[in-house]
Short mmCIF file of C-alpha atoms in Angstrom, two decimals:
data_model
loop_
_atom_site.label_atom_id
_atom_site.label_comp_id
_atom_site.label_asym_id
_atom_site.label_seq_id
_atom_site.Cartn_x
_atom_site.Cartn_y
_atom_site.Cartn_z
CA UNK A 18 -9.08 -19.77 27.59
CA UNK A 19 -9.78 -15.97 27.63
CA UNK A 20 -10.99 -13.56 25.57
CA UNK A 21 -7.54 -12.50 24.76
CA UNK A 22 -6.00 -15.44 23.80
CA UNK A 23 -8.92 -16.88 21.82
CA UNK A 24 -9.27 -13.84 19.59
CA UNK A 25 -5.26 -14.53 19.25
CA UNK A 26 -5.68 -17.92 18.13
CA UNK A 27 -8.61 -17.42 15.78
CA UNK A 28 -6.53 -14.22 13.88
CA UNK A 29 -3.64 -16.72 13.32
CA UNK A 30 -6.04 -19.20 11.87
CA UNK A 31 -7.58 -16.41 9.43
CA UNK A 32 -3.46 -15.28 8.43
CA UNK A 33 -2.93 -18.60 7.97
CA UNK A 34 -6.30 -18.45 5.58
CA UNK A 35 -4.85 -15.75 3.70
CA UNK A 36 -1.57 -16.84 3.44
CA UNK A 37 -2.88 -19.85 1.97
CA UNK A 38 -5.45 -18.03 -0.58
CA UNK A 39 -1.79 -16.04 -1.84
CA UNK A 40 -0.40 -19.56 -2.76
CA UNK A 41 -2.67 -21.54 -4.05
CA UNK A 42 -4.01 -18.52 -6.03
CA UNK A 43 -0.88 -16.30 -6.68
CA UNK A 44 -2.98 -14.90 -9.89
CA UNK A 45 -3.53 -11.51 -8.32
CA UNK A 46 -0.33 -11.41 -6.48
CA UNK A 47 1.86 -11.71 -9.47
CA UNK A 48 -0.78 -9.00 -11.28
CA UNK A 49 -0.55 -7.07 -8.23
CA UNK A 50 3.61 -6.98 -7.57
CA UNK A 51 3.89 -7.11 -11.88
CA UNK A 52 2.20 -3.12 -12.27
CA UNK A 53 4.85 -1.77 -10.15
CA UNK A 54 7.55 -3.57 -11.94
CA UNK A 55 6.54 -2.60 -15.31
CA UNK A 56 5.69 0.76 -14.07
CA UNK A 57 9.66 0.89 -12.65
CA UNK A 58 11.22 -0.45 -16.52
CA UNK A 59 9.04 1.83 -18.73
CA UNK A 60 9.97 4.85 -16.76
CA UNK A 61 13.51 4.39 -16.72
CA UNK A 62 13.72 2.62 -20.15
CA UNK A 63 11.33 4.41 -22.40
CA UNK A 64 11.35 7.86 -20.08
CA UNK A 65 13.93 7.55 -18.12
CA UNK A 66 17.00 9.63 -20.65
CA UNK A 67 14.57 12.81 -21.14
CA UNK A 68 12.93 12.59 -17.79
CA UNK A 69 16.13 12.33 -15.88
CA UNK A 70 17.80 15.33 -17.62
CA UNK A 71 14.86 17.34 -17.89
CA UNK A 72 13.52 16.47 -14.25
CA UNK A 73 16.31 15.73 -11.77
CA UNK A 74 19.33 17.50 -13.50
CA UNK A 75 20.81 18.78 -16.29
CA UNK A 76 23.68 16.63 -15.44
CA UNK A 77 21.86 13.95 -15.08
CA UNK A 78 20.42 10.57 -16.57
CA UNK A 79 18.39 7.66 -16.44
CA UNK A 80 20.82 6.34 -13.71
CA UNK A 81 19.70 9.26 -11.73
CA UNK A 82 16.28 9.14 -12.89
CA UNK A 83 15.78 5.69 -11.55
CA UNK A 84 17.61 6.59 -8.28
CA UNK A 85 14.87 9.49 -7.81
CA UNK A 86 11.74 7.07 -8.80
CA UNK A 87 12.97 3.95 -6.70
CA UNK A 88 10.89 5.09 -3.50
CA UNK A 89 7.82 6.59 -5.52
CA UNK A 90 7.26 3.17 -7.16
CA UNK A 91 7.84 1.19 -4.31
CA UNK A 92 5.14 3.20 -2.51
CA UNK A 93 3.20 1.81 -5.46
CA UNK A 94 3.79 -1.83 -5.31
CA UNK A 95 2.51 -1.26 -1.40
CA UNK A 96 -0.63 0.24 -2.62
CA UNK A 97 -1.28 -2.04 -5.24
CA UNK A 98 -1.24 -4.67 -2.39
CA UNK A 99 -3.44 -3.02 -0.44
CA UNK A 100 -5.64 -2.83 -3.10
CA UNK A 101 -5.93 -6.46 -3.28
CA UNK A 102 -7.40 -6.39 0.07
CA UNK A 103 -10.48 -4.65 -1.45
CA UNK A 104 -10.93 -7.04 -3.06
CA UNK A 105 -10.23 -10.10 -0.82
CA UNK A 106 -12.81 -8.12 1.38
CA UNK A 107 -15.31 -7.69 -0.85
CA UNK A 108 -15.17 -11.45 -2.29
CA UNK A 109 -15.87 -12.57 1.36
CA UNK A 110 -18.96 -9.86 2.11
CA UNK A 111 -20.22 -11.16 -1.59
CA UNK A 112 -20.23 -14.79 -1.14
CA UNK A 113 -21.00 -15.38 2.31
CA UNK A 114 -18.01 -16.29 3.78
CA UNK A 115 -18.26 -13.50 6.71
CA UNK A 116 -22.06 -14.13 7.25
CA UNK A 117 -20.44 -18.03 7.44
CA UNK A 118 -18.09 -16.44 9.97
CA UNK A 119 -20.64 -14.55 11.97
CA UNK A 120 -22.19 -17.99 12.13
CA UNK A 121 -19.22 -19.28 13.97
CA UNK A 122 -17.78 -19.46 17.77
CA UNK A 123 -14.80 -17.15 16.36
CA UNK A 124 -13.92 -13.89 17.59
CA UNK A 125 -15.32 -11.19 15.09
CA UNK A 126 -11.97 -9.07 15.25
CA UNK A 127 -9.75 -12.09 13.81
CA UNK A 128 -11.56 -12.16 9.82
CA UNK A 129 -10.53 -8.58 9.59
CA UNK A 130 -7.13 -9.18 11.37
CA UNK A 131 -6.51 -11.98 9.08
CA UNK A 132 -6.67 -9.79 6.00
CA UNK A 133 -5.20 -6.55 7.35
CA UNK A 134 -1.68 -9.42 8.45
CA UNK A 135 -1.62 -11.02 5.20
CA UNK A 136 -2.14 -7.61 2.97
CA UNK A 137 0.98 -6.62 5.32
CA UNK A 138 3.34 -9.73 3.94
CA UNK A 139 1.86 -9.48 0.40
CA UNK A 140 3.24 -5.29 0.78
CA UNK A 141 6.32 -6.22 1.80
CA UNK A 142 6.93 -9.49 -0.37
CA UNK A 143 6.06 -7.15 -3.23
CA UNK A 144 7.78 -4.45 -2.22
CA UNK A 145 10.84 -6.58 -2.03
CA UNK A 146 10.49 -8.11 -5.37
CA UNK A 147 10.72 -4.51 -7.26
CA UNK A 148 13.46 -3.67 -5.22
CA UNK A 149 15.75 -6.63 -6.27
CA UNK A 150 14.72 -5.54 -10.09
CA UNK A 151 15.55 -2.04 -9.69
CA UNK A 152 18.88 -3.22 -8.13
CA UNK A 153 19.07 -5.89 -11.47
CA UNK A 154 18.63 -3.01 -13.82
CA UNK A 155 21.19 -0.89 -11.79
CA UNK A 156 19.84 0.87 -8.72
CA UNK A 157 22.43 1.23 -5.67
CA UNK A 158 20.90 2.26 -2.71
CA UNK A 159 23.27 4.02 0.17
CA UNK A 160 21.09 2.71 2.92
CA UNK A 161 23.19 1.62 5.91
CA UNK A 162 21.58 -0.73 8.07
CA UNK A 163 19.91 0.88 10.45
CA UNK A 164 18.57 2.80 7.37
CA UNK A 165 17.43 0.11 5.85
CA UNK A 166 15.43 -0.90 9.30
CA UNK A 167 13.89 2.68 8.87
CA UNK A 168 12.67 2.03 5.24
CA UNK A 169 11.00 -1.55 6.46
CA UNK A 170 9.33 0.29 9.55
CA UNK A 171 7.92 3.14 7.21
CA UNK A 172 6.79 0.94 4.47
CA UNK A 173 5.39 -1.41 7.51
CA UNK A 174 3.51 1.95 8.87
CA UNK A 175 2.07 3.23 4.96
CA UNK A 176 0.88 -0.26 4.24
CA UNK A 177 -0.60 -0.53 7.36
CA UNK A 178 -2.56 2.57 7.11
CA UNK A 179 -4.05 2.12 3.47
CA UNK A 180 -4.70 -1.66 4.15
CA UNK A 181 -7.07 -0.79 6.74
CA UNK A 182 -8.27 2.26 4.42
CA UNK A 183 -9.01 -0.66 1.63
CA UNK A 184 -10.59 -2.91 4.16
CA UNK A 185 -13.09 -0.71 4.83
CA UNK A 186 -13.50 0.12 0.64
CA UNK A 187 -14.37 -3.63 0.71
CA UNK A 188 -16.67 -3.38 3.27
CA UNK A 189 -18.46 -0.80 1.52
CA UNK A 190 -18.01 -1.79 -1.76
CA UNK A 191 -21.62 -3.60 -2.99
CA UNK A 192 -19.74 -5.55 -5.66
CA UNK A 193 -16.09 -6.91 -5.73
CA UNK A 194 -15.66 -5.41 -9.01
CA UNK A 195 -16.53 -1.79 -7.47
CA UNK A 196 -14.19 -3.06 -4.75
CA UNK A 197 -11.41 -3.31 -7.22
CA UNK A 198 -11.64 0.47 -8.71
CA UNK A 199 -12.76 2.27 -5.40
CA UNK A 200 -9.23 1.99 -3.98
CA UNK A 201 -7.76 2.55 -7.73
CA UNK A 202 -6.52 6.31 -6.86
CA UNK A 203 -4.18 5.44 -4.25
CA UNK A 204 -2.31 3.43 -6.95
CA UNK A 205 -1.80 7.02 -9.17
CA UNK A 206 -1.19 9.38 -5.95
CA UNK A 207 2.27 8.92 -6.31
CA UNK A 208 2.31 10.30 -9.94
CA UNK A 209 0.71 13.75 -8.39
CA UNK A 210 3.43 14.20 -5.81
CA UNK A 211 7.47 14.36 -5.56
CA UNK A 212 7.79 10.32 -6.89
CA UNK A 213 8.50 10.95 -10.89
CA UNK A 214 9.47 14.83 -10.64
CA UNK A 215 10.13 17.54 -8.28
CA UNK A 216 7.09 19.24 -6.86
CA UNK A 217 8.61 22.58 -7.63
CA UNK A 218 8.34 21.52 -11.36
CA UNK A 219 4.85 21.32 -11.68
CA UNK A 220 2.04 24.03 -11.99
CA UNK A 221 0.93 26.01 -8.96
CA UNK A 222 -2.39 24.53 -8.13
CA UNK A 223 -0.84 20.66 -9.03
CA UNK A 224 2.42 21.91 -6.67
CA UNK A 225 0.21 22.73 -3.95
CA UNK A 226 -1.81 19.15 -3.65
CA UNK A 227 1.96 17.51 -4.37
CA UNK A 228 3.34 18.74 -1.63
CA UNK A 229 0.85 18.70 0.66
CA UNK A 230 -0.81 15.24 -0.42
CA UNK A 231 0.03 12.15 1.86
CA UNK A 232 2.23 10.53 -0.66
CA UNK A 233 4.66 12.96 -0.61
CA UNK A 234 6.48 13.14 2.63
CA UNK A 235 6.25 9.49 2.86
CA UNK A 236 8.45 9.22 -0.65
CA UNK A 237 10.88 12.06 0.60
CA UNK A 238 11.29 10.08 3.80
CA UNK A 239 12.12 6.97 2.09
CA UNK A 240 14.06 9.02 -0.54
CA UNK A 241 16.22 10.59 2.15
CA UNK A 242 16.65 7.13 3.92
CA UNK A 243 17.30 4.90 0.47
CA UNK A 244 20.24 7.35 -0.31
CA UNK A 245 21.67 7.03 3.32
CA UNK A 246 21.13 11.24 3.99
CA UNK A 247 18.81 10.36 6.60
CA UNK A 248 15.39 10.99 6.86
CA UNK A 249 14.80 14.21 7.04
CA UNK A 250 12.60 16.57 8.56
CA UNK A 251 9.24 15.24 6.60
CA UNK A 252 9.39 11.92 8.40
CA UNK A 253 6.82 13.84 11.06
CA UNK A 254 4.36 14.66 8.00
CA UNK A 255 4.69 10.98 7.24
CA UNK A 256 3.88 9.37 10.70
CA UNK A 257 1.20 12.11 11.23
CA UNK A 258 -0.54 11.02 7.93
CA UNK A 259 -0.65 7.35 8.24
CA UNK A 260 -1.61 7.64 12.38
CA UNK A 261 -4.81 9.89 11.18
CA UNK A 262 -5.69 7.79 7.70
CA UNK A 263 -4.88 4.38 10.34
CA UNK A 264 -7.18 5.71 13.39
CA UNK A 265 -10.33 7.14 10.98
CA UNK A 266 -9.74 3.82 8.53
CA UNK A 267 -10.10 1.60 10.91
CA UNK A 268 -12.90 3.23 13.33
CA UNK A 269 -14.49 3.22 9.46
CA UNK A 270 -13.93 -0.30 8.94
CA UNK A 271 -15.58 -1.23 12.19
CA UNK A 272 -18.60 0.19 12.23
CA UNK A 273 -18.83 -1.52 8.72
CA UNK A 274 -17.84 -4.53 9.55
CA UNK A 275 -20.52 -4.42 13.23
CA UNK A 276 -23.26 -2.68 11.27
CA UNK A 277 -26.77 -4.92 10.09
CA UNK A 278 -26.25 -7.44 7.10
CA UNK A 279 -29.92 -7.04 6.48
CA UNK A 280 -29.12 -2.91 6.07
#
């Protein structure tokens, strides 16, 4: 067997771990995909009249208004997910199961692959699930499919690059209740760019950090995509953002994961 192949077969074993861990404790799951939905119905129910006619339109309403959130909020149920790696992470460093691991004839690459695969089909299972309530409660995206294919690959390439950013906030994390707050701002980001109002609304110094935030051309992207205008011109913004936060997470999360348990 080479190298290759073995650290192959031991990261299916640790998906297969997590995957497992989701089912027979779908606790967090259900807490994690369950903020994004609520966060989706008291925006458009409670908000969503005022907002929409103040925000997006004169002319407009919460219809509108929950056309315009759809993608912000769905970039939260991806982050909430990827906060759940923090703390999958951190519950391993804490109780011994990596030193366990380290133990083991297993190559060291497959614990961390295991989590950053499983984070990935938690993302898009939740990410799915408030989807098919905004479409309940009346959302009707123009997507075409090869739109649609778009909005999977950049929600594939966002969760990607803050799972591995959360990974390594496990890693570092000396507690898994630290673990659970240190990723806790990538949850709100969305808030302080273009996913409840237009940048252009807010005050100077906020509009600046909207706009140029990496939230923000991800949501426009997905915006453009979900109404079937295309993507746009800030889909380069988004790729460049989640390549950099990807590369520096994960180059992070290694020399975490390879440095002295004793340190």
């Amino acid at each position: 067997m080479t190298a290759l192949t073995h650290a192959l077969g031991d990261s299916g074993t640790m998906v297969a771990r997590q995957l497992r861990h989701m089912l027979r404790y779908p606790s967090m799951t259900l807490l994690l995909a369950g903020m994004p939905i609520f966060f989706l119905l008291l925006f458009v129910y409670v908000f969503g009249g005022a907002m929409g006619t103040g925000a997006v339109g004169a002319a407009a309403g919460r219809a509108a208004y929950l056309e315009y959130i759809a993608p912000g909020i769905i970039l939260i149920a991806v982050a909430s997910a990827a906060q759940g790696t923090a703390i999958s992470v951190a519950m391993d460093m804490t109780e011994g199961v990596v030193a366990r691991f380290r133990t083991m004839d297993i190559a060291r690459v497959s614990v961390l692959t295991g989590h950053v695969v499983g984070s990935l089909v938690q993302a898009m299972v939740s990410a799915g699930l408030l989807t098919a309530v905004a479409v309940l409660i009346g959302y009707r995206p123009g997507a075409g499919p090869a739109e649609w294919l778009a909005v999977v690959g950049v929600l594939l390439m966002v969760s990607f690059a803050l799972t591995w950013l959360t990974v390594a906030l496990g890693l570092l994390a000396k507690t898994v209740e630290s673990a659970s707050n240190l990723p806790m701002p990538l949850v709100f980001l969305p808030f302080l760019g273009s996913g409840f109002v237009p940048t252009e609304t807010l005050p100077t110094a906020l509009r600046w950090f909207a706009e140029y935030q990496p939230f923000t051309p991800v949501i426009d992207t997905l915006r453009g995509l979900l109404t079937g205008t295309g993507a746009g011109d800030r889909w380069i913004a988004a790729v460049a953002w989640c390549a950099g936060i990807s590369l520096v997470s994960y180059l992070w999360a290694k020399r975490l994961y390879n440095r002295d348990p004793a340190a």
